[in-house]
Tab-separated table of N, CA and C in Angstrom:
chain	number	residue	atom	x	y	z
A	1276	MET	N	-100.121	82.561	-43.385
A	1276	MET	CA	-98.981	84.346	-43.980
A	1276	MET	C	-99.764	85.292	-42.560
A	1277	THR	N	-99.219	85.842	-42.432
A	1277	THR	CA	-99.247	86.959	-41.490
A	1277	THR	C	-99.428	88.663	-42.047
A	1278	GLU	N	-100.120	89.533	-41.570
A	1278	GLU	CA	-100.495	91.049	-42.135
A	1278	GLU	C	-100.560	91.815	-41.083
A	1279	ILE	N	-99.405	92.726	-41.383
A	1279	ILE	CA	-99.173	94.116	-40.623
A	1279	ILE	C	-99.951	95.056	-41.223
A	1280	ASN	N	-100.592	95.342	-40.955
A	1280	ASN	CA	-101.314	96.873	-41.232
A	1280	ASN	C	-100.692	97.705	-40.390
A	1281	GLN	N	-100.021	99.037	-40.947
A	1281	GLN	CA	-99.688	100.430	-40.870
A	1281	GLN	C	-100.646	101.101	-40.926
A	1282	GLY	N	-101.509	101.940	-40.053
A	1282	GLY	CA	-102.434	102.965	-40.546
A	1282	GLY	C	-103.940	102.427	-40.462
A	1283	GLY	N	-104.237	101.133	-40.354
A	1283	GLY	CA	-105.359	100.423	-40.625
A	1283	GLY	C	-106.562	100.036	-41.471
A	1284	SER	N	-106.251	100.555	-42.413
A	1284	SER	CA	-106.885	100.248	-43.936
A	1284	SER	C	-106.896	99.276	-44.206
A	1285	HIS	N	-108.628	98.584	-45.089
A	1285	HIS	CA	-107.970	96.973	-45.542
A	1285	HIS	C	-107.365	97.207	-47.147
A	1286	LEU	N	-107.452	95.990	-47.456
A	1286	LEU	CA	-107.017	96.305	-48.453
A	1286	LEU	C	-107.735	96.016	-50.076
A	1287	ASN	N	-107.693	96.635	-51.155
A	1287	ASN	CA	-109.217	96.599	-51.972
A	1287	ASN	C	-108.763	95.261	-52.762
A	1288	ALA	N	-109.909	95.006	-53.652
A	1288	ALA	CA	-109.993	93.824	-54.454
A	1288	ALA	C	-108.903	93.300	-55.397
A	1289	TRP	N	-108.604	94.525	-56.050
A	1289	TRP	CA	-107.142	94.053	-56.820
A	1289	TRP	C	-106.133	94.327	-55.971
A	1290	GLU	N	-105.846	94.644	-54.866
A	1290	GLU	CA	-105.035	94.284	-53.779
A	1290	GLU	C	-104.754	93.227	-53.617
A	1291	ASN	N	-106.236	92.315	-52.693
A	1291	ASN	CA	-106.256	90.854	-52.614
A	1291	ASN	C	-105.637	89.377	-53.755
A	1292	ASP	N	-106.265	90.089	-54.758
A	1292	ASP	CA	-106.038	89.587	-55.866
A	1292	ASP	C	-104.447	89.432	-56.323
A	1293	ILE	N	-104.091	90.086	-56.489
A	1293	ILE	CA	-102.730	90.489	-56.842
A	1293	ILE	C	-101.719	89.832	-56.233
A	1294	SER	N	-102.003	90.045	-54.707
A	1294	SER	CA	-101.500	89.224	-53.441
A	1294	SER	C	-101.422	87.501	-53.744
A	1295	GLY	N	-102.995	86.956	-53.518
A	1295	GLY	CA	-102.664	86.035	-54.054
A	1295	GLY	C	-102.453	85.272	-54.778
A	1296	LYS	N	-102.195	86.042	-56.101
A	1296	LYS	CA	-101.536	85.332	-57.520
A	1296	LYS	C	-100.174	85.583	-57.224
A	1297	ILE	N	-99.458	86.513	-56.591
A	1297	ILE	CA	-97.664	86.279	-55.871
A	1297	ILE	C	-97.705	84.983	-55.047
A	1298	ILE	N	-98.450	85.045	-54.100
A	1298	ILE	CA	-98.600	83.913	-52.933
A	1298	ILE	C	-98.802	82.484	-53.827
A	1299	GLY	N	-99.485	82.479	-54.622
A	1299	GLY	CA	-100.185	81.307	-55.185
A	1299	GLY	C	-98.807	80.452	-56.210
A	1300	ALA	N	-97.645	81.443	-56.877
A	1300	ALA	CA	-96.684	81.154	-57.518
A	1300	ALA	C	-95.654	80.941	-56.752
A	1301	ALA	N	-95.503	81.687	-55.377
A	1301	ALA	CA	-94.306	81.200	-54.477
A	1301	ALA	C	-94.699	79.975	-53.784
A	1302	ILE	N	-95.996	79.607	-53.897
A	1302	ILE	CA	-96.229	78.203	-53.247
A	1302	ILE	C	-95.499	77.609	-54.236
A	1303	GLU	N	-96.358	76.872	-55.362
A	1303	GLU	CA	-95.896	76.443	-56.589
A	1303	GLU	C	-94.066	76.424	-56.923
A	1304	VAL	N	-93.543	77.008	-56.245
A	1304	VAL	CA	-91.920	76.872	-56.313
A	1304	VAL	C	-91.568	76.201	-55.342
A	1305	HIS	N	-92.077	76.235	-53.878
A	1305	HIS	CA	-91.640	75.901	-52.873
A	1305	HIS	C	-92.230	74.237	-53.054
A	1306	LYS	N	-93.565	73.954	-53.505
A	1306	LYS	CA	-93.789	72.459	-53.626
A	1306	LYS	C	-93.008	71.932	-54.146
A	1307	HIS	N	-91.828	73.062	-55.463
A	1307	HIS	CA	-91.279	71.832	-56.426
A	1307	HIS	C	-89.688	72.034	-55.545
A	1308	LEU	N	-89.387	72.508	-54.835
A	1308	LEU	CA	-87.655	73.048	-54.845
A	1308	LEU	C	-87.723	72.707	-52.901
A	1309	GLY	N	-89.378	72.765	-52.496
A	1309	GLY	CA	-88.581	73.058	-50.652
A	1309	GLY	C	-87.581	74.028	-50.608
A	1310	PRO	N	-87.423	73.843	-49.116
A	1310	PRO	CA	-86.727	74.762	-48.361
A	1310	PRO	C	-84.883	74.453	-48.136
A	1311	GLY	N	-84.273	75.431	-47.741
A	1311	GLY	CA	-82.713	74.993	-48.156
A	1311	GLY	C	-82.132	75.864	-49.395
A	1312	LEU	N	-82.596	76.141	-50.394
A	1312	LEU	CA	-81.551	76.300	-51.716
A	1312	LEU	C	-81.425	78.140	-51.227
A	1313	LEU	N	-80.303	78.446	-51.941
A	1313	LEU	CA	-80.197	80.153	-52.401
A	1313	LEU	C	-81.232	80.961	-52.788
A	1314	GLU	N	-81.053	82.229	-51.921
A	1314	GLU	CA	-82.048	82.993	-52.385
A	1314	GLU	C	-82.341	83.234	-53.842
A	1315	SER	N	-81.147	83.039	-54.598
A	1315	SER	CA	-81.331	83.505	-55.845
A	1315	SER	C	-81.851	82.067	-56.755
A	1316	ALA	N	-81.911	81.713	-56.375
A	1316	ALA	CA	-82.734	80.299	-56.975
A	1316	ALA	C	-83.775	79.984	-56.902
A	1317	TYR	N	-84.645	80.450	-55.941
A	1317	TYR	CA	-86.313	80.669	-55.134
A	1317	TYR	C	-86.283	82.507	-56.225
A	1318	GLU	N	-85.511	83.424	-56.567
A	1318	GLU	CA	-86.004	84.647	-57.110
A	1318	GLU	C	-85.818	84.058	-58.903
A	1319	GLU	N	-85.305	83.175	-59.364
A	1319	GLU	CA	-84.825	82.469	-60.620
A	1319	GLU	C	-86.175	82.055	-61.410
A	1320	CYS	N	-86.710	80.834	-59.975
A	1320	CYS	CA	-87.500	80.064	-60.263
A	1320	CYS	C	-89.072	80.947	-60.219
A	1321	LEU	N	-89.335	82.144	-58.949
A	1321	LEU	CA	-90.622	82.407	-59.153
A	1321	LEU	C	-90.716	83.374	-59.916
A	1322	CYS	N	-89.633	84.217	-60.667
A	1322	CYS	CA	-89.851	84.874	-61.647
A	1322	CYS	C	-90.453	84.230	-62.971
A	1323	ARG	N	-89.911	82.796	-62.953
A	1323	ARG	CA	-90.342	82.126	-64.253
A	1323	ARG	C	-91.914	82.010	-63.876
A	1324	GLU	N	-92.176	81.585	-63.144
A	1324	GLU	CA	-93.458	80.890	-62.248
A	1324	GLU	C	-93.995	82.115	-62.268
A	1325	LEU	N	-93.949	83.961	-61.961
A	1325	LEU	CA	-94.926	84.451	-62.716
A	1325	LEU	C	-94.916	85.010	-63.804
A	1326	GLU	N	-93.800	84.984	-65.047
A	1326	GLU	CA	-94.166	84.936	-66.324
A	1326	GLU	C	-95.052	83.670	-67.285
A	1327	LEU	N	-95.358	82.345	-66.595
A	1327	LEU	CA	-95.974	81.888	-66.471
A	1327	LEU	C	-97.658	81.871	-66.508
A	1328	ARG	N	-97.540	82.950	-65.513
A	1328	ARG	CA	-98.672	83.176	-65.022
A	1328	ARG	C	-99.418	84.598	-65.746
A	1329	GLY	N	-98.505	85.360	-66.126
A	1329	GLY	CA	-98.815	86.388	-67.215
A	1329	GLY	C	-98.774	87.604	-66.340
A	1330	ILE	N	-98.393	87.535	-65.438
A	1330	ILE	CA	-97.807	88.491	-64.723
A	1330	ILE	C	-96.452	89.405	-64.215
A	1331	ASN	N	-96.687	90.661	-64.604
A	1331	ASN	CA	-95.910	91.662	-64.948
A	1331	ASN	C	-94.918	91.630	-63.636
A	1332	PHE	N	-93.540	91.587	-64.178
A	1332	PHE	CA	-92.823	91.961	-62.640
A	1332	PHE	C	-91.430	92.913	-63.407
A	1333	GLU	N	-90.640	93.305	-62.373
A	1333	GLU	CA	-89.232	93.457	-62.639
A	1333	GLU	C	-88.328	93.420	-61.682
A	1334	ARG	N	-87.190	92.830	-61.753
A	1334	ARG	CA	-86.034	92.593	-60.771
A	1334	ARG	C	-85.031	93.087	-60.807
A	1335	GLN	N	-84.980	92.736	-59.388
A	1335	GLN	CA	-83.872	93.739	-59.156
A	1335	GLN	C	-83.607	95.292	-59.542
A	1336	VAL	N	-85.051	95.966	-58.436
A	1336	VAL	CA	-85.182	97.472	-59.551
A	1336	VAL	C	-84.419	98.455	-58.379
A	1337	PRO	N	-83.815	99.157	-58.681
A	1337	PRO	CA	-82.924	100.497	-57.684
A	1337	PRO	C	-84.036	101.377	-56.702
A	1338	LEU	N	-83.918	101.158	-55.474
A	1338	LEU	CA	-84.519	102.014	-54.820
A	1338	LEU	C	-83.356	103.252	-54.293
A	1339	PRO	N	-83.931	104.495	-54.922
A	1339	PRO	CA	-83.270	105.514	-54.705
A	1339	PRO	C	-83.483	106.049	-53.148
A	1340	LEU	N	-82.836	106.978	-52.685
A	1340	LEU	CA	-83.355	107.626	-51.720
A	1340	LEU	C	-83.487	109.489	-51.819
A	1341	ASN	N	-84.233	109.658	-51.403
A	1341	ASN	CA	-84.205	111.424	-51.599
A	1341	ASN	C	-83.948	111.599	-50.215
A	1342	TYR	N	-82.637	112.737	-49.925
A	1342	TYR	CA	-82.739	112.992	-48.365
A	1342	TYR	C	-82.535	114.636	-49.199
A	1343	LYS	N	-83.526	115.624	-48.412
A	1343	LYS	CA	-83.464	116.456	-48.345
A	1343	LYS	C	-82.902	117.082	-49.799
A	1344	GLY	N	-83.687	116.583	-50.705
A	1344	GLY	CA	-83.706	116.993	-52.008
A	1344	GLY	C	-82.370	116.649	-53.235
A	1345	LEU	N	-81.710	115.588	-52.447
A	1345	LEU	CA	-80.728	115.117	-52.905
A	1345	LEU	C	-81.127	113.678	-53.441
A	1346	LYS	N	-80.817	113.414	-54.583
A	1346	LYS	CA	-81.671	112.062	-54.846
A	1346	LYS	C	-80.156	111.137	-54.803
A	1347	LEU	N	-79.933	110.087	-54.171
A	1347	LEU	CA	-79.012	109.172	-53.702
A	1347	LEU	C	-79.013	107.555	-54.276
A	1348	ASP	N	-78.232	107.546	-54.883
A	1348	ASP	CA	-78.238	105.370	-55.189
A	1348	ASP	C	-77.286	104.850	-54.144
A	1349	CYS	N	-77.707	104.368	-52.937
A	1349	CYS	CA	-76.791	104.006	-52.638
A	1349	CYS	C	-76.497	102.365	-52.292
A	1350	GLY	N	-77.442	101.487	-53.895
A	1350	GLY	CA	-77.011	100.664	-53.572
A	1350	GLY	C	-78.089	99.352	-53.701
A	1351	TYR	N	-78.785	99.785	-52.863
A	1351	TYR	CA	-80.552	99.644	-52.686
A	1351	TYR	C	-81.939	98.738	-53.759
A	1352	ARG	N	-81.957	97.517	-54.228
A	1352	ARG	CA	-82.478	96.922	-54.875
A	1352	ARG	C	-83.960	96.310	-54.055
A	1353	LEU	N	-84.944	96.139	-55.286
A	1353	LEU	CA	-85.904	95.810	-54.627
A	1353	LEU	C	-85.774	93.946	-55.104
A	1354	ASP	N	-86.318	93.250	-54.657
A	1354	ASP	CA	-86.191	92.439	-54.848
A	1354	ASP	C	-87.162	91.851	-56.464
A	1355	LEU	N	-88.151	92.540	-56.106
A	1355	LEU	CA	-89.283	91.860	-57.045
A	1355	LEU	C	-90.301	93.185	-56.996
A	1356	LEU	N	-90.674	94.062	-58.437
A	1356	LEU	CA	-91.944	94.503	-58.334
A	1356	LEU	C	-92.633	93.938	-59.103
A	1357	VAL	N	-94.284	93.916	-58.826
A	1357	VAL	CA	-95.030	93.550	-59.334
A	1357	VAL	C	-95.678	94.368	-60.088
A	1358	GLU	N	-96.516	94.356	-60.906
A	1358	GLU	CA	-97.240	94.955	-61.486
A	1358	GLU	C	-97.281	96.857	-61.356
A	1359	ASP	N	-96.049	97.099	-60.743
A	1359	ASP	CA	-96.012	98.434	-60.372
A	1359	ASP	C	-96.251	98.961	-58.906
A	1360	LYS	N	-96.601	98.043	-58.393
A	1360	LYS	CA	-97.407	98.344	-57.274
A	1360	LYS	C	-97.696	97.613	-56.155
A	1361	VAL	N	-96.270	96.526	-56.481
A	1361	VAL	CA	-96.434	95.439	-54.510
A	1361	VAL	C	-94.820	95.035	-54.714
A	1362	ILE	N	-94.243	95.434	-53.926
A	1362	ILE	CA	-93.125	94.967	-53.767
A	1362	ILE	C	-92.797	93.262	-52.861
A	1363	VAL	N	-91.677	92.886	-53.403
A	1363	VAL	CA	-92.121	91.448	-53.275
A	1363	VAL	C	-90.603	91.429	-52.734
A	1364	GLU	N	-89.982	90.939	-51.531
A	1364	GLU	CA	-88.534	90.677	-51.147
A	1364	GLU	C	-88.612	88.922	-50.464
A	1365	LEU	N	-87.893	88.911	-51.260
A	1365	LEU	CA	-87.504	87.079	-51.143
A	1365	LEU	C	-86.344	86.966	-50.058
A	1366	LYS	N	-86.472	86.109	-49.188
A	1366	LYS	CA	-85.538	85.755	-47.870
A	1366	LYS	C	-85.380	84.465	-47.638
A	1367	THR	N	-84.299	83.840	-47.171
A	1367	THR	CA	-83.931	82.295	-46.715
A	1367	THR	C	-83.502	82.207	-45.363
A	1368	VAL	N	-84.077	82.694	-44.826
A	1368	VAL	CA	-83.815	82.652	-42.984
A	1368	VAL	C	-84.577	81.993	-42.291
A	1369	GLU	N	-84.033	81.605	-41.015
A	1369	GLU	CA	-84.935	80.568	-40.264
A	1369	GLU	C	-85.737	81.346	-39.774
A	1370	ALA	N	-86.039	82.940	-39.907
A	1370	ALA	CA	-87.778	82.954	-39.491
A	1370	ALA	C	-87.633	84.502	-39.665
A	1371	ILE	N	-88.442	85.073	-40.092
A	1371	ILE	CA	-88.910	86.582	-40.619
A	1371	ILE	C	-88.714	87.280	-39.351
A	1372	ALA	N	-87.588	88.347	-39.453
A	1372	ALA	CA	-87.309	89.038	-38.139
A	1372	ALA	C	-88.142	90.402	-38.463
A	1373	PRO	N	-88.268	90.778	-36.887
A	1373	PRO	CA	-88.581	92.447	-36.525
A	1373	PRO	C	-87.852	93.358	-38.042
A	1374	ILE	N	-86.518	93.401	-37.568
A	1374	ILE	CA	-86.248	94.080	-38.985
A	1374	ILE	C	-86.583	93.797	-40.252
A	1375	HIS	N	-86.872	92.527	-40.884
A	1375	HIS	CA	-86.961	92.786	-42.269
A	1375	HIS	C	-88.654	93.406	-42.174
A	1376	GLU	N	-89.383	93.421	-41.469
A	1376	GLU	CA	-90.622	94.201	-41.420
A	1376	GLU	C	-90.560	95.437	-41.842
A	1377	ALA	N	-89.869	95.892	-40.524
A	1377	ALA	CA	-89.376	97.443	-40.844
A	1377	ALA	C	-88.549	97.845	-42.038
A	1378	GLN	N	-87.829	97.110	-42.393
A	1378	GLN	CA	-87.013	97.462	-44.145
A	1378	GLN	C	-88.378	97.501	-44.701
A	1379	MET	N	-88.960	96.390	-45.104
A	1379	MET	CA	-90.129	96.397	-45.962
A	1379	MET	C	-90.798	98.005	-45.689
A	1380	LEU	N	-91.482	98.000	-44.366
A	1380	LEU	CA	-92.594	99.058	-44.524
A	1380	LEU	C	-91.313	100.546	-44.943
A	1381	THR	N	-90.176	100.774	-44.863
A	1381	THR	CA	-89.153	102.195	-45.717
A	1381	THR	C	-89.506	101.645	-46.838
A	1382	TYR	N	-89.214	100.606	-47.434
A	1382	TYR	CA	-89.131	100.504	-48.792
A	1382	TYR	C	-90.174	100.956	-49.366
A	1383	LEU	N	-91.576	100.568	-48.834
A	1383	LEU	CA	-92.888	100.617	-48.836
A	1383	LEU	C	-92.886	102.538	-49.336
A	1384	LYS	N	-92.105	103.048	-48.020
A	1384	LYS	CA	-92.619	104.624	-48.090
A	1384	LYS	C	-91.930	105.442	-49.220
A	1385	LEU	N	-90.731	104.753	-49.486
A	1385	LEU	CA	-89.442	104.848	-50.071
A	1385	LEU	C	-90.246	105.080	-51.632
A	1386	ARG	N	-90.890	103.728	-52.063
A	1386	ARG	CA	-90.844	103.917	-53.127
A	1386	ARG	C	-92.577	104.257	-53.664
A	1387	ASP	N	-92.680	104.527	-52.587
A	1387	ASP	CA	-94.755	104.738	-52.551
A	1387	ASP	C	-95.610	103.742	-53.039
A	1388	VAL	N	-95.480	102.655	-52.200
A	1388	VAL	CA	-96.843	102.070	-52.903
A	1388	VAL	C	-97.363	101.386	-51.244
A	1389	ARG	N	-98.209	101.078	-51.057
A	1389	ARG	CA	-99.342	100.385	-50.125
A	1389	ARG	C	-98.911	98.887	-49.699
A	1390	LEU	N	-98.854	98.247	-50.839
A	1390	LEU	CA	-98.640	96.662	-50.389
A	1390	LEU	C	-97.049	95.957	-50.962
A	1391	GLY	N	-96.335	95.460	-49.976
A	1391	GLY	CA	-95.199	94.786	-49.837
A	1391	GLY	C	-95.203	93.008	-49.295
A	1392	LEU	N	-94.966	91.928	-49.726
A	1392	LEU	CA	-95.257	90.903	-49.368
A	1392	LEU	C	-93.478	90.410	-49.202
A	1393	ILE	N	-93.248	90.048	-47.405
A	1393	ILE	CA	-92.053	88.750	-47.809
A	1393	ILE	C	-92.397	87.614	-47.669
A	1394	ILE	N	-91.302	86.700	-48.541
A	1394	ILE	CA	-91.422	85.738	-48.772
A	1394	ILE	C	-90.304	84.998	-48.167
A	1395	ASN	N	-90.498	83.996	-47.436
A	1395	ASN	CA	-89.593	83.073	-46.468
A	1395	ASN	C	-89.572	81.918	-47.433
A	1396	PHE	N	-88.224	81.497	-47.832
A	1396	PHE	CA	-88.648	80.292	-48.176
A	1396	PHE	C	-87.678	79.258	-47.350
A	1397	ASN	N	-87.454	79.228	-46.419
A	1397	ASN	CA	-86.747	78.517	-45.633
A	1397	ASN	C	-88.071	77.557	-44.890
A	1398	ALA	N	-88.902	78.258	-44.432
A	1398	ALA	CA	-90.070	77.624	-44.549
A	1398	ALA	C	-90.532	76.116	-44.370
A	1399	ARG	N	-90.996	75.753	-43.269
A	1399	ARG	CA	-91.204	74.384	-43.794
A	1399	ARG	C	-92.685	73.937	-44.729
A	1400	LEU	N	-93.178	74.913	-44.361
A	1400	LEU	CA	-94.843	75.097	-45.392
A	1400	LEU	C	-94.709	76.531	-45.619
A	1401	LEU	N	-94.485	76.850	-46.568
A	1401	LEU	CA	-94.107	78.509	-47.241
A	1401	LEU	C	-95.507	79.787	-46.681
A	1402	VAL	N	-96.351	79.154	-46.934
A	1402	VAL	CA	-97.630	79.522	-45.978
A	1402	VAL	C	-96.834	80.398	-44.208
A	1403	GLU	N	-96.430	79.384	-43.645
A	1403	GLU	CA	-96.020	79.942	-42.858
A	1403	GLU	C	-94.886	81.270	-42.843
A	1404	GLY	N	-94.118	81.425	-43.834
A	1404	GLY	CA	-92.822	82.452	-44.150
A	1404	GLY	C	-93.116	83.466	-44.783
A	1405	ILE	N	-94.873	83.775	-44.652
A	1405	ILE	CA	-95.111	84.931	-45.641
A	1405	ILE	C	-95.480	86.075	-44.826
A	1406	LYS	N	-95.293	87.189	-44.919
A	1406	LYS	CA	-96.160	88.037	-44.516
A	1406	LYS	C	-96.666	89.537	-45.345
A	1407	ARG	N	-97.705	89.429	-45.013
A	1407	ARG	CA	-97.958	90.901	-45.684
A	1407	ARG	C	-97.940	91.848	-45.361
A	1408	LEU	N	-97.802	93.207	-45.422
A	1408	LEU	CA	-97.510	94.237	-45.052
A	1408	LEU	C	-97.858	95.728	-46.115
A	1409	VAL	N	-98.656	96.544	-45.542
A	1409	VAL	CA	-99.577	97.791	-45.827
A	1409	VAL	C	-98.885	98.277	-45.069
A	1410	ASN	N	-98.502	99.260	-46.055
A	1410	ASN	CA	-98.324	100.978	-45.407
A	1410	ASN	C	-99.318	101.527	-46.252
A	1411	ASN	N	-99.880	102.855	-44.787
A	1411	ASN	CA	-101.167	103.360	-45.370
A	1411	ASN	C	-100.647	104.970	-44.794
A	1412	TYR	N	-99.207	105.196	-44.398
A	1412	TYR	CA	-99.073	106.545	-44.037
A	1412	TYR	C	-98.207	106.814	-45.368
A	1413	GLN	N	-98.174	107.487	-46.229
A	1413	GLN	CA	-97.547	107.409	-47.053
A	1413	GLN	C	-97.481	109.200	-46.503
C-alpha cells in the first residue's frame, strides 16, 4: 500500500482503523475472486463484505460540483462512501495512474473529507494495488 499525504499531517486513530477495516474487507474479496473481473463485480462483493463486517457505507454517491455559487450535477459518482468520511474508488486497471490519484484528491476536496482509498483489484497481490490518500488542504 502506498500513502500520498497532501499537506503533511498524519491520520488519527479512527482514520487508521477504518482504512484498515476497508482494506481487510477488500483483501478478503480479492482472495476469493482474484484479479481479472469487472469493477462492478468487485463492488458488489466488497459491499457484501462491508455489510458482513457491520461497516456503514453508501454506493454510487452523487458528487455535485459547486461552481461560483451554482450547484451542478455533472454525473460524477463516488463508488463508495464509508462511514460518511472515507471515499473508496475501485479500479480494475493495469496500474493506478497519476490521474487516478489526482481525481481522488479532487473528490476529497469536493466532498470535504480527508481520507480516500483507491483499490485496484487487477493487482496480483491486492496490497500492491492500494493507495491511501489524505487531503489536508480543505
